[in-house]
Amino acid sequence: MKISLGPIQYYWPRNAVFSFYEAMATTKVDLVYLGETVCSRRHELRLADWLDIAARLQRAGKEVVLSTQVLLESGAEVATMHKIAENGNFGVEANDMGAVQRLAGKHPFVAGPHLNLYNLPSLQWMASLGARRWVMPLEMKRSDLTVLQQDRPEGLQTEVFAYGRMPLAYSARCFTARQRNLPKDDCRFSCLEHPDGLLLKTRESEEFLVLNGTQTQSSRVYNLVDTLDDIRSMGVDVVRLSPQARHMAEVIALFDAARMKTLAPADAMARLQPLMPGQGCNGYWHGRPGLEQTSELAQA
């Protein structure tokens, strides 16, 4: 079972992004997804920069996949998606059906988590279009994945989101700019001030959601490190970790240790707690409300 690093969901300065991936090149992560998936106004890096980073990571022995934007709203965004789909050197993760249409029958691709693939006919159709791997929707429970794993199309790999704040929704409106009473087209790149998103609390001061431009995330950090043995036994090929601004190399090392069984699941979970930007959760995996934290060991 491989470990992948998902695309950066936040807006970081250019130098921070290059430094981040320079550090990631020396970790035990096997696959790296690159690109801007949230907002095209994030211009610190252009496509040429992402391709440069991709080449560096490939030379370091990593498999590289370019991710397309989830919500496309302009001709320029569609044109960028076309360029990514036709890059010719790296695999592509399709995050909307426009990207799927562009890739279908031309290039193998990864069906991203935002395509909402919940049943076997959907998987079969996606595989027939050229998908070589699909990423399970974040809210899918273990028992539903088990059913799909039993009859999934031959040659189609399965990837599970296993760590990070969950991207719950996308909107045409920029919530980070709205919080500062700024219009989306004059956001002043407010997201740069929040390297792990802007935490939103309820009136009772409970952590609720994280605002990340046009994306809304969970405030809690999804963490399946204590279920890796179970995930492997289900035939899952890849587990995905979502980048965070700090401690990412340590997070990858702990997942790798749990994967290689050199660290007990409970110990891996305990060591991850101080490295996470928020409280943990795993409710969706167990068929519970997403914000709940259920002990895998207690259920065993």
mmCIF file of C-alpha atoms in Angstrom:
data_model
loop_
_atom_site.group_PDB
_atom_site.id
_atom_site.type_symbol
_atom_site.label_atom_id
_atom_site.label_comp_id
_atom_site.label_asym_id
_atom_site.label_seq_id
_atom_site.Cartn_x
_atom_site.Cartn_y
_atom_site.Cartn_z
ATOM 1 C CA MET A 1 0.000 0.000 0.000
ATOM 2 C CA LYS A 2 1.391 3.391 -1.056
ATOM 3 C CA ILE A 3 1.192 6.794 0.610
ATOM 4 C CA SER A 4 0.237 9.801 -1.481
ATOM 5 C CA LEU A 5 0.450 13.508 -0.730
ATOM 6 C CA GLY A 6 -2.602 15.376 -1.977
ATOM 7 C CA PRO A 7 -2.495 18.839 -3.569
ATOM 8 C CA ILE A 8 -1.927 21.818 -1.282
ATOM 9 C CA GLN A 9 -5.379 23.182 -0.526
ATOM 10 C CA TYR A 10 -4.184 26.505 0.895
ATOM 11 C CA TYR A 11 -2.546 29.617 -0.537
ATOM 12 C CA TRP A 12 1.115 29.727 0.432
ATOM 13 C CA PRO A 13 3.868 32.096 -0.734
ATOM 14 C CA ARG A 14 5.892 30.900 -3.685
ATOM 15 C CA ASN A 15 9.078 30.271 -1.712
ATOM 16 C CA ALA A 16 7.137 28.362 0.936
ATOM 17 C CA VAL A 17 5.703 26.037 -1.714
ATOM 18 C CA PHE A 18 9.106 25.316 -3.258
ATOM 19 C CA SER A 19 10.643 24.735 0.177
ATOM 20 C CA PHE A 20 7.760 22.456 1.135
ATOM 21 C CA TYR A 21 8.215 20.176 -1.857
ATOM 22 C CA GLU A 22 11.977 20.192 -1.469
ATOM 23 C CA ALA A 23 11.386 18.730 1.981
ATOM 24 C CA MET A 24 8.749 16.297 0.695
ATOM 25 C CA ALA A 25 11.215 14.874 -1.829
ATOM 26 C CA THR A 26 13.166 13.301 1.030
ATOM 27 C CA THR A 27 10.158 11.687 2.761
ATOM 28 C CA LYS A 28 8.677 8.209 2.354
ATOM 29 C CA VAL A 29 5.683 9.463 0.373
ATOM 30 C CA ASP A 30 5.286 7.523 -2.898
ATOM 31 C CA LEU A 31 2.953 9.744 -4.953
ATOM 32 C CA VAL A 32 2.554 13.510 -5.018
ATOM 33 C CA TYR A 33 -0.428 15.434 -6.411
ATOM 34 C CA LEU A 34 0.388 18.976 -7.535
ATOM 35 C CA GLY A 35 -1.520 22.045 -8.633
ATOM 36 C CA GLU A 36 -4.104 24.627 -7.649
ATOM 37 C CA THR A 37 -7.448 22.943 -7.038
ATOM 38 C CA VAL A 38 -9.313 25.689 -5.137
ATOM 39 C CA CYS A 39 -8.997 29.160 -6.681
ATOM 40 C CA SER A 40 -7.407 30.431 -9.902
ATOM 41 C CA ARG A 41 -6.717 33.833 -8.324
ATOM 42 C CA ARG A 42 -3.917 32.211 -6.363
ATOM 43 C CA HIS A 43 -1.108 33.329 -8.655
ATOM 44 C CA GLU A 44 2.024 32.732 -6.581
ATOM 45 C CA LEU A 45 2.725 29.770 -8.886
ATOM 46 C CA ARG A 46 1.909 29.361 -12.544
ATOM 47 C CA LEU A 47 1.535 26.085 -14.426
ATOM 48 C CA ALA A 48 5.191 26.287 -15.491
ATOM 49 C CA ASP A 49 6.199 26.402 -11.813
ATOM 50 C CA TRP A 50 4.113 23.349 -10.992
ATOM 51 C CA LEU A 51 5.721 21.503 -13.896
ATOM 52 C CA ASP A 52 9.148 22.485 -12.576
ATOM 53 C CA ILE A 53 8.295 21.109 -9.130
ATOM 54 C CA ALA A 54 6.876 17.978 -10.765
ATOM 55 C CA ALA A 55 10.126 17.349 -12.617
ATOM 56 C CA ARG A 56 12.149 17.778 -9.417
ATOM 57 C CA LEU A 57 9.965 15.341 -7.519
ATOM 58 C CA GLN A 58 10.088 12.847 -10.372
ATOM 59 C CA ARG A 59 13.892 12.957 -10.297
ATOM 60 C CA ALA A 60 13.657 12.222 -6.564
ATOM 61 C CA GLY A 61 11.773 9.007 -7.373
ATOM 62 C CA LYS A 62 8.212 10.174 -6.718
ATOM 63 C CA GLU A 63 5.248 9.471 -8.959
ATOM 64 C CA VAL A 64 3.712 12.843 -9.829
ATOM 65 C CA VAL A 65 0.104 13.615 -10.737
ATOM 66 C CA LEU A 66 -1.218 17.055 -11.736
ATOM 67 C CA SER A 67 -4.605 17.892 -10.191
ATOM 68 C CA THR A 68 -7.207 20.007 -11.956
ATOM 69 C CA GLN A 69 -9.314 22.702 -10.310
ATOM 70 C CA VAL A 70 -12.571 21.493 -8.747
ATOM 71 C CA LEU A 71 -14.919 24.357 -9.674
ATOM 72 C CA LEU A 72 -14.344 26.010 -13.045
ATOM 73 C CA GLU A 73 -16.012 29.381 -13.618
ATOM 74 C CA SER A 74 -14.220 31.067 -16.518
ATOM 75 C CA GLY A 75 -12.767 30.406 -19.918
ATOM 76 C CA ALA A 76 -9.273 30.989 -18.560
ATOM 77 C CA GLU A 77 -9.783 28.282 -15.934
ATOM 78 C CA VAL A 78 -11.029 25.869 -18.584
ATOM 79 C CA ALA A 79 -7.999 26.670 -20.747
ATOM 80 C CA THR A 80 -5.659 25.891 -17.843
ATOM 81 C CA MET A 81 -7.460 22.606 -17.270
ATOM 82 C CA HIS A 82 -6.930 21.730 -20.948
ATOM 83 C CA LYS A 83 -3.204 22.469 -20.641
ATOM 84 C CA ILE A 84 -2.936 20.220 -17.592
ATOM 85 C CA ALA A 85 -4.835 17.433 -19.319
ATOM 86 C CA GLU A 86 -2.537 17.629 -22.321
ATOM 87 C CA ASN A 87 0.778 18.138 -20.493
ATOM 88 C CA GLY A 88 2.142 14.883 -21.916
ATOM 89 C CA ASN A 89 4.641 14.143 -19.114
ATOM 90 C CA PHE A 90 2.670 13.553 -15.913
ATOM 91 C CA GLY A 91 -0.526 11.835 -14.893
ATOM 92 C CA VAL A 92 -3.649 13.909 -14.256
ATOM 93 C CA GLU A 93 -6.264 13.855 -11.502
ATOM 94 C CA ALA A 94 -9.645 14.922 -12.898
ATOM 95 C CA ASN A 95 -11.672 16.813 -10.297
ATOM 96 C CA ASP A 96 -14.648 17.748 -12.439
ATOM 97 C CA MET A 97 -16.469 16.132 -15.344
ATOM 98 C CA GLY A 98 -15.048 18.664 -17.796
ATOM 99 C CA ALA A 99 -11.589 17.300 -17.088
ATOM 100 C CA VAL A 100 -12.900 13.747 -17.414
ATOM 101 C CA GLN A 101 -14.350 14.599 -20.825
ATOM 102 C CA ARG A 102 -11.047 16.135 -21.918
ATOM 103 C CA LEU A 103 -9.085 13.039 -20.838
ATOM 104 C CA ALA A 104 -11.530 10.266 -21.746
ATOM 105 C CA GLY A 105 -10.172 7.920 -24.386
ATOM 106 C CA LYS A 106 -6.960 9.949 -24.699
ATOM 107 C CA HIS A 107 -4.956 9.624 -21.480
ATOM 108 C CA PRO A 108 -5.262 7.443 -18.351
ATOM 109 C CA PHE A 109 -6.302 9.545 -15.352
ATOM 110 C CA VAL A 110 -7.125 9.521 -11.662
ATOM 111 C CA ALA A 111 -10.796 10.065 -10.819
ATOM 112 C CA GLY A 112 -10.607 12.589 -7.979
ATOM 113 C CA PRO A 113 -12.631 12.579 -4.746
ATOM 114 C CA HIS A 114 -14.971 15.335 -5.971
ATOM 115 C CA LEU A 115 -16.486 13.276 -8.803
ATOM 116 C CA ASN A 116 -18.884 11.615 -6.331
ATOM 117 C CA LEU A 117 -18.388 7.988 -7.304
ATOM 118 C CA TYR A 118 -20.566 6.014 -4.915
ATOM 119 C CA ASN A 119 -21.585 2.842 -6.734
ATOM 120 C CA LEU A 120 -20.295 0.091 -8.991
ATOM 121 C CA PRO A 121 -21.896 1.308 -12.256
ATOM 122 C CA SER A 122 -20.197 4.696 -11.743
ATOM 123 C CA LEU A 123 -16.834 3.006 -11.211
ATOM 124 C CA GLN A 124 -17.303 0.805 -14.261
ATOM 125 C CA TRP A 125 -18.213 3.801 -16.397
ATOM 126 C CA MET A 126 -15.240 5.815 -15.145
ATOM 127 C CA ALA A 127 -12.884 2.898 -15.786
ATOM 128 C CA SER A 128 -14.244 2.570 -19.321
ATOM 129 C CA LEU A 129 -13.312 6.232 -19.920
ATOM 130 C CA GLY A 130 -9.720 5.589 -18.896
ATOM 131 C CA ALA A 131 -9.551 5.999 -15.107
ATOM 132 C CA ARG A 132 -6.710 3.949 -13.612
ATOM 133 C CA ARG A 133 -7.362 4.989 -10.027
ATOM 134 C CA TRP A 134 -10.312 6.479 -8.157
ATOM 135 C CA VAL A 135 -10.354 8.371 -4.873
ATOM 136 C CA MET A 136 -13.139 7.405 -2.506
ATOM 137 C CA PRO A 137 -15.551 10.246 -1.567
ATOM 138 C CA LEU A 138 -14.601 11.546 1.848
ATOM 139 C CA GLU A 139 -17.915 10.768 3.518
ATOM 140 C CA MET A 140 -18.133 7.177 2.274
ATOM 141 C CA LYS A 141 -18.130 4.613 5.090
ATOM 142 C CA ARG A 142 -15.998 1.522 5.342
ATOM 143 C CA SER A 143 -18.829 -0.918 4.730
ATOM 144 C CA ASP A 144 -19.794 0.790 1.453
ATOM 145 C CA LEU A 145 -16.196 0.732 0.251
ATOM 146 C CA THR A 146 -15.997 -2.968 1.090
ATOM 147 C CA VAL A 147 -18.877 -3.670 -1.291
ATOM 148 C CA LEU A 148 -17.244 -1.708 -4.119
ATOM 149 C CA GLN A 149 -13.882 -3.356 -3.539
ATOM 150 C CA GLN A 150 -15.364 -6.789 -4.111
ATOM 151 C CA ASP A 151 -16.394 -6.063 -7.723
ATOM 152 C CA ARG A 152 -14.389 -3.015 -8.769
ATOM 153 C CA PRO A 153 -13.237 -3.052 -12.412
ATOM 154 C CA GLU A 154 -10.028 -4.912 -13.134
ATOM 155 C CA GLY A 155 -7.007 -2.632 -13.206
ATOM 156 C CA LEU A 156 -8.712 0.189 -11.299
ATOM 157 C CA GLN A 157 -6.839 1.155 -8.137
ATOM 158 C CA THR A 158 -8.501 2.579 -5.027
ATOM 159 C CA GLU A 159 -7.234 5.559 -3.022
ATOM 160 C CA VAL A 160 -8.578 6.608 0.380
ATOM 161 C CA PHE A 161 -8.292 10.059 1.955
ATOM 162 C CA ALA A 162 -6.670 9.199 5.289
ATOM 163 C CA TYR A 163 -5.384 12.425 6.835
ATOM 164 C CA GLY A 164 -6.121 16.141 6.795
ATOM 165 C CA ARG A 165 -8.896 18.660 7.048
ATOM 166 C CA MET A 166 -11.689 17.500 4.780
ATOM 167 C CA PRO A 167 -12.758 19.685 1.836
ATOM 168 C CA LEU A 168 -16.529 19.687 2.326
ATOM 169 C CA ALA A 169 -17.839 22.147 -0.253
ATOM 170 C CA TYR A 170 -16.882 24.635 -2.973
ATOM 171 C CA SER A 171 -18.657 27.852 -3.864
ATOM 172 C CA ALA A 172 -18.517 30.645 -6.419
ATOM 173 C CA ARG A 173 -18.257 33.000 -3.426
ATOM 174 C CA CYS A 174 -14.982 33.585 -1.566
ATOM 175 C CA PHE A 175 -15.721 33.271 2.130
ATOM 176 C CA THR A 176 -12.276 34.435 3.251
ATOM 177 C CA ALA A 177 -12.707 37.698 1.335
ATOM 178 C CA ARG A 178 -16.282 38.045 2.565
ATOM 179 C CA GLN A 179 -15.062 37.786 6.154
ATOM 180 C CA ARG A 180 -13.057 40.973 5.479
ATOM 181 C CA ASN A 181 -15.956 42.623 3.604
ATOM 182 C CA LEU A 182 -14.058 42.360 0.329
ATOM 183 C CA PRO A 183 -15.473 41.291 -3.043
ATOM 184 C CA LYS A 184 -14.116 38.114 -4.591
ATOM 185 C CA ASP A 185 -12.530 40.006 -7.503
ATOM 186 C CA ASP A 186 -10.667 42.267 -5.074
ATOM 187 C CA CYS A 187 -9.880 39.757 -2.337
ATOM 188 C CA ARG A 188 -6.373 41.194 -1.782
ATOM 189 C CA PHE A 189 -5.247 37.590 -1.603
ATOM 190 C CA SER A 190 -6.539 37.291 1.945
ATOM 191 C CA CYS A 191 -5.914 33.536 1.983
ATOM 192 C CA LEU A 192 -2.162 34.162 2.259
ATOM 193 C CA GLU A 193 -2.735 35.214 5.870
ATOM 194 C CA HIS A 194 -4.142 31.794 6.773
ATOM 195 C CA PRO A 195 -1.691 28.990 5.902
ATOM 196 C CA ASP A 196 -4.026 26.348 7.355
ATOM 197 C CA GLY A 197 -7.295 28.147 6.639
ATOM 198 C CA LEU A 198 -9.407 30.489 8.756
ATOM 199 C CA LEU A 199 -11.030 28.757 11.716
ATOM 200 C CA LEU A 200 -14.729 29.475 12.220
ATOM 201 C CA LYS A 201 -16.342 29.015 15.657
ATOM 202 C CA THR A 202 -19.944 28.865 16.807
ATOM 203 C CA ARG A 203 -21.443 31.364 19.242
ATOM 204 C CA GLU A 204 -20.638 28.833 21.938
ATOM 205 C CA SER A 205 -16.934 29.080 20.901
ATOM 206 C CA GLU A 206 -16.872 25.558 19.500
ATOM 207 C CA GLU A 207 -14.662 24.970 16.472
ATOM 208 C CA PHE A 208 -17.010 24.426 13.553
ATOM 209 C CA LEU A 209 -15.543 24.888 10.053
ATOM 210 C CA VAL A 210 -12.466 26.261 8.323
ATOM 211 C CA LEU A 211 -12.812 28.886 5.593
ATOM 212 C CA ASN A 212 -10.330 28.522 2.751
ATOM 213 C CA GLY A 213 -11.309 30.960 0.040
ATOM 214 C CA THR A 214 -14.050 29.363 -2.057
ATOM 215 C CA GLN A 215 -13.616 26.100 -0.175
ATOM 216 C CA THR A 216 -15.172 25.095 3.151
ATOM 217 C CA GLN A 217 -13.300 22.527 5.226
ATOM 218 C CA SER A 218 -13.908 20.579 8.388
ATOM 219 C CA SER A 219 -12.361 22.140 11.477
ATOM 220 C CA ARG A 220 -11.330 18.683 12.638
ATOM 221 C CA VAL A 221 -8.563 16.668 11.048
ATOM 222 C CA TYR A 222 -9.593 13.373 9.484
ATOM 223 C CA ASN A 223 -7.142 10.711 10.669
ATOM 224 C CA LEU A 224 -7.210 7.002 9.812
ATOM 225 C CA VAL A 225 -3.677 6.094 10.935
ATOM 226 C CA ASP A 226 -5.028 3.492 13.362
ATOM 227 C CA THR A 227 -6.978 1.747 10.582
ATOM 228 C CA LEU A 228 -4.149 1.213 8.078
ATOM 229 C CA ASP A 229 -4.020 -2.553 8.630
ATOM 230 C CA ASP A 230 -7.752 -2.764 7.999
ATOM 231 C CA ILE A 231 -7.507 -0.530 4.942
ATOM 232 C CA ARG A 232 -4.718 -2.668 3.530
ATOM 233 C CA SER A 233 -6.710 -5.859 4.114
ATOM 234 C CA MET A 234 -9.528 -4.376 2.003
ATOM 235 C CA GLY A 235 -7.228 -4.152 -1.000
ATOM 236 C CA VAL A 236 -6.850 -0.363 -0.973
ATOM 237 C CA ASP A 237 -3.828 0.647 -3.046
ATOM 238 C CA VAL A 238 -3.123 4.187 -1.805
ATOM 239 C CA VAL A 239 -3.840 6.295 1.288
ATOM 240 C CA ARG A 240 -3.819 10.064 0.819
ATOM 241 C CA LEU A 241 -2.460 12.637 3.253
ATOM 242 C CA SER A 242 -3.423 16.277 2.769
ATOM 243 C CA PRO A 243 -0.648 18.890 3.221
ATOM 244 C CA GLN A 244 -0.558 21.191 6.245
ATOM 245 C CA ALA A 245 1.726 24.160 6.886
ATOM 246 C CA ARG A 246 3.769 22.551 9.679
ATOM 247 C CA HIS A 247 4.996 19.091 10.673
ATOM 248 C CA MET A 248 4.095 17.421 7.370
ATOM 249 C CA ALA A 249 7.318 15.428 7.167
ATOM 250 C CA GLU A 250 6.707 14.095 10.683
ATOM 251 C CA VAL A 251 3.126 13.162 9.801
ATOM 252 C CA ILE A 252 4.324 11.208 6.765
ATOM 253 C CA ALA A 253 6.976 9.450 8.856
ATOM 254 C CA LEU A 254 4.358 8.311 11.375
ATOM 255 C CA PHE A 255 2.034 7.011 8.657
ATOM 256 C CA ASP A 256 4.964 5.191 7.091
ATOM 257 C CA ALA A 257 5.898 3.634 10.422
ATOM 258 C CA ALA A 258 2.314 2.479 10.930
ATOM 259 C CA ARG A 259 2.236 1.157 7.355
ATOM 260 C CA MET A 260 5.466 -0.783 7.875
ATOM 261 C CA LYS A 261 4.241 -1.994 11.313
ATOM 262 C CA THR A 262 7.273 -0.596 13.105
ATOM 263 C CA LEU A 263 4.903 1.508 15.234
ATOM 264 C CA ALA A 264 1.712 0.297 16.885
ATOM 265 C CA PRO A 265 -1.525 1.984 15.718
ATOM 266 C CA ALA A 266 -2.231 3.429 19.164
ATOM 267 C CA ASP A 267 1.283 4.861 19.401
ATOM 268 C CA ALA A 268 1.047 6.379 15.921
ATOM 269 C CA MET A 269 -2.259 7.985 16.844
ATOM 270 C CA ALA A 270 -0.846 9.372 20.103
ATOM 271 C CA ARG A 271 2.231 10.826 18.409
ATOM 272 C CA LEU A 272 0.127 12.475 15.713
ATOM 273 C CA GLN A 273 -2.061 14.412 18.140
ATOM 274 C CA PRO A 274 0.394 17.274 18.870
ATOM 275 C CA LEU A 275 1.264 17.583 15.160
ATOM 276 C CA MET A 276 -2.296 18.174 13.983
ATOM 277 C CA PRO A 277 -3.714 21.696 13.431
ATOM 278 C CA GLY A 278 -6.993 20.660 15.075
ATOM 279 C CA GLN A 279 -8.764 17.878 16.906
ATOM 280 C CA GLY A 280 -8.995 14.510 15.195
ATOM 281 C CA CYS A 281 -12.041 12.746 13.749
ATOM 282 C CA ASN A 282 -12.871 9.578 11.807
ATOM 283 C CA GLY A 283 -16.643 9.345 12.059
ATOM 284 C CA TYR A 284 -17.363 8.995 8.346
ATOM 285 C CA TRP A 285 -15.196 5.877 8.060
ATOM 286 C CA HIS A 286 -17.241 4.174 10.779
ATOM 287 C CA GLY A 287 -20.613 5.295 9.432
ATOM 288 C CA ARG A 288 -20.975 7.927 12.142
ATOM 289 C CA PRO A 289 -21.269 11.740 12.039
ATOM 290 C CA GLY A 290 -18.073 13.035 10.492
ATOM 291 C CA LEU A 291 -16.877 15.036 13.490
ATOM 292 C CA GLU A 292 -16.860 12.034 15.816
ATOM 293 C CA GLN A 293 -13.701 10.253 16.912
ATOM 294 C CA THR A 294 -14.140 6.487 17.218
ATOM 295 C CA SER A 295 -11.416 4.196 18.521
ATOM 296 C CA GLU A 296 -10.532 1.511 15.987
ATOM 297 C CA LEU A 297 -8.900 -0.512 18.746
ATOM 298 C CA ALA A 298 -11.997 -0.338 20.912
ATOM 299 C CA GLN A 299 -14.091 -1.758 18.073
ATOM 300 C CA ALA A 300 -11.685 -4.637 17.393
#
